[in-house]
Amino acid sequence: MPASLLQGAPLLLPGATPDNPLAMGGSPFPPFVTLPLSHLRRVSMLNLEHAQRATAPVTVVAEVDATGLIEVREALKPLAARHLGIPLTYLPFFASATIQALKAYPIMNAMLTPQGFIIPRYINLGIATSVPGGVLLPSVQGAERKGFWELARDIYIQTQKAKAGLASPADMAGQTFVITNTGRWGATLFGTPIIQPPNVGILAFEAIKKRPVVLDNDQIAVRPMMYLALTADHRAVDGAEMIGFLSKVKEALEQVRV
């Protein structure tokens, strides 16, 4: 195999593109490519193996009518650009709704230890962020004290630092709960996110898609709908608490206020 393939030289395989350097097509040479494990991927593998061994995960799913959420975001996007200089994504809305639910159900903000539950009186919200070679979890510290615009700014700063490889160990530490915006890719219905021990839960926000729904007057209408997927450690929380927490997130998103 050409050594340059292992040294990161800008050599494209047959059928590959700069955006998809491992794509197949054209000549079958070389017959395989060795892709060494990066440090991030190796650490991620170990963490996921530990998570699967150390938790008793169960996932529940809820559906959200995102009509109001879309309208509010569209109305606020110019303000975010003008006053903060950042694009307004859905993440601050998701984070705000999650924080409201964590305040109502603090057990979801807990850490499970052999000695029992540690329930912080603060919320360090981890934001799953896709980076080359894996996923990082930059944290918004003290999220329970932040207003919407401060939350939006801090999420943008923390995720951009992670993507640029500039996040410090302090930026990546101390999450009490994690959210992931898997809907940004828009390709799946919903997934089952994996808990990051010692946390007891993680919440995934899926793609907003137009679907037919039955309204309260029994009429059928097309609405922008979104699934929420909450995975929690069943040793720590029961179904009633999970459903209560998820219902609170759903309520906050459907009655969004800034």
CSV table of N, CA and C in Angstrom, one decimal, residues 55 106-112 117 176-177 195-202 230-234 236-237:
chain,number,residue,atom,x,y,z
A,55,THR,N,-24.4,0.9,32.8
A,55,THR,CA,-25.7,1.4,32.9
A,55,THR,C,-26.8,0.4,32.5
A,106,PRO,N,-35.1,17.1,39.2
A,106,PRO,CA,-33.6,17.2,39.4
A,106,PRO,C,-32.9,15.8,39.5
A,107,ILE,N,-33.7,14.7,39.6
A,107,ILE,CA,-33.1,13.4,39.6
A,107,ILE,C,-32.4,13.1,38.3
A,108,MET,N,-33.0,13.7,37.2
A,108,MET,CA,-32.4,13.5,35.9
A,108,MET,C,-31.0,14.3,35.7
A,109,ASN,N,-30.7,15.1,36.7
A,109,ASN,CA,-29.5,15.9,36.7
A,109,ASN,C,-28.4,15.2,37.6
A,110,ALA,N,-28.8,14.0,38.1
A,110,ALA,CA,-28.0,13.4,39.1
A,110,ALA,C,-26.8,12.6,38.5
A,111,MET,N,-25.9,12.2,39.4
A,111,MET,CA,-24.8,11.3,39.1
A,111,MET,C,-24.9,10.1,40.0
A,112,LEU,N,-24.9,8.9,39.5
A,112,LEU,CA,-25.1,7.7,40.2
A,112,LEU,C,-23.8,7.1,40.6
A,117,PHE,N,-27.0,8.7,45.1
A,117,PHE,CA,-27.1,9.8,44.2
A,117,PHE,C,-26.4,11.0,44.6
A,176,THR,N,-23.5,17.5,33.8
A,176,THR,CA,-24.4,16.8,34.6
A,176,THR,C,-25.6,16.2,33.8
A,177,PHE,N,-25.7,16.7,32.6
A,177,PHE,CA,-26.7,16.1,31.6
A,177,PHE,C,-26.2,16.5,30.2
A,195,ILE,N,-25.9,7.0,27.3
A,195,ILE,CA,-25.7,7.8,28.5
A,195,ILE,C,-24.1,7.9,28.7
A,196,GLN,N,-23.7,9.0,29.2
A,196,GLN,CA,-22.3,9.2,29.6
A,196,GLN,C,-22.2,9.1,31.1
A,197,PRO,N,-21.8,7.9,31.7
A,197,PRO,CA,-21.7,7.8,33.1
A,197,PRO,C,-20.7,8.8,33.7
A,198,PRO,N,-20.9,9.3,34.9
A,198,PRO,CA,-22.0,8.9,35.9
A,198,PRO,C,-23.3,9.5,35.7
A,199,ASN,N,-23.5,10.3,34.6
A,199,ASN,CA,-24.9,10.9,34.3
A,199,ASN,C,-25.9,9.8,34.3
A,200,VAL,N,-27.2,10.2,34.5
A,200,VAL,CA,-28.2,9.2,34.4
A,200,VAL,C,-29.1,9.4,33.2
A,201,GLY,N,-28.8,10.4,32.4
A,201,GLY,CA,-29.7,10.6,31.2
A,201,GLY,C,-29.0,11.3,30.1
A,202,ILE,N,-29.6,11.2,28.9
A,202,ILE,CA,-29.1,12.0,27.7
A,202,ILE,C,-30.4,12.1,26.8
A,230,LEU,N,-35.3,10.2,24.9
A,230,LEU,CA,-34.6,10.2,26.1
A,230,LEU,C,-34.1,8.8,26.6
A,231,THR,N,-32.8,8.7,26.7
A,231,THR,CA,-32.3,7.5,27.3
A,231,THR,C,-31.9,7.8,28.7
A,232,ALA,N,-32.3,6.9,29.7
A,232,ALA,CA,-32.0,7.1,31.1
A,232,ALA,C,-31.6,5.8,31.7
A,233,ASP,N,-30.8,5.9,32.8
A,233,ASP,CA,-30.4,4.7,33.5
A,233,ASP,C,-31.5,4.2,34.4
A,234,HIS,N,-32.1,3.1,34.1
A,234,HIS,CA,-33.3,2.6,34.8
A,234,HIS,C,-33.0,2.3,36.3
A,236,ALA,N,-31.6,4.3,38.1
A,236,ALA,CA,-31.7,5.6,38.8
A,236,ALA,C,-33.1,6.2,38.7
A,237,VAL,N,-33.7,6.1,37.6
A,237,VAL,CA,-35.0,6.7,37.4
A,237,VAL,C,-36.0,5.7,36.8
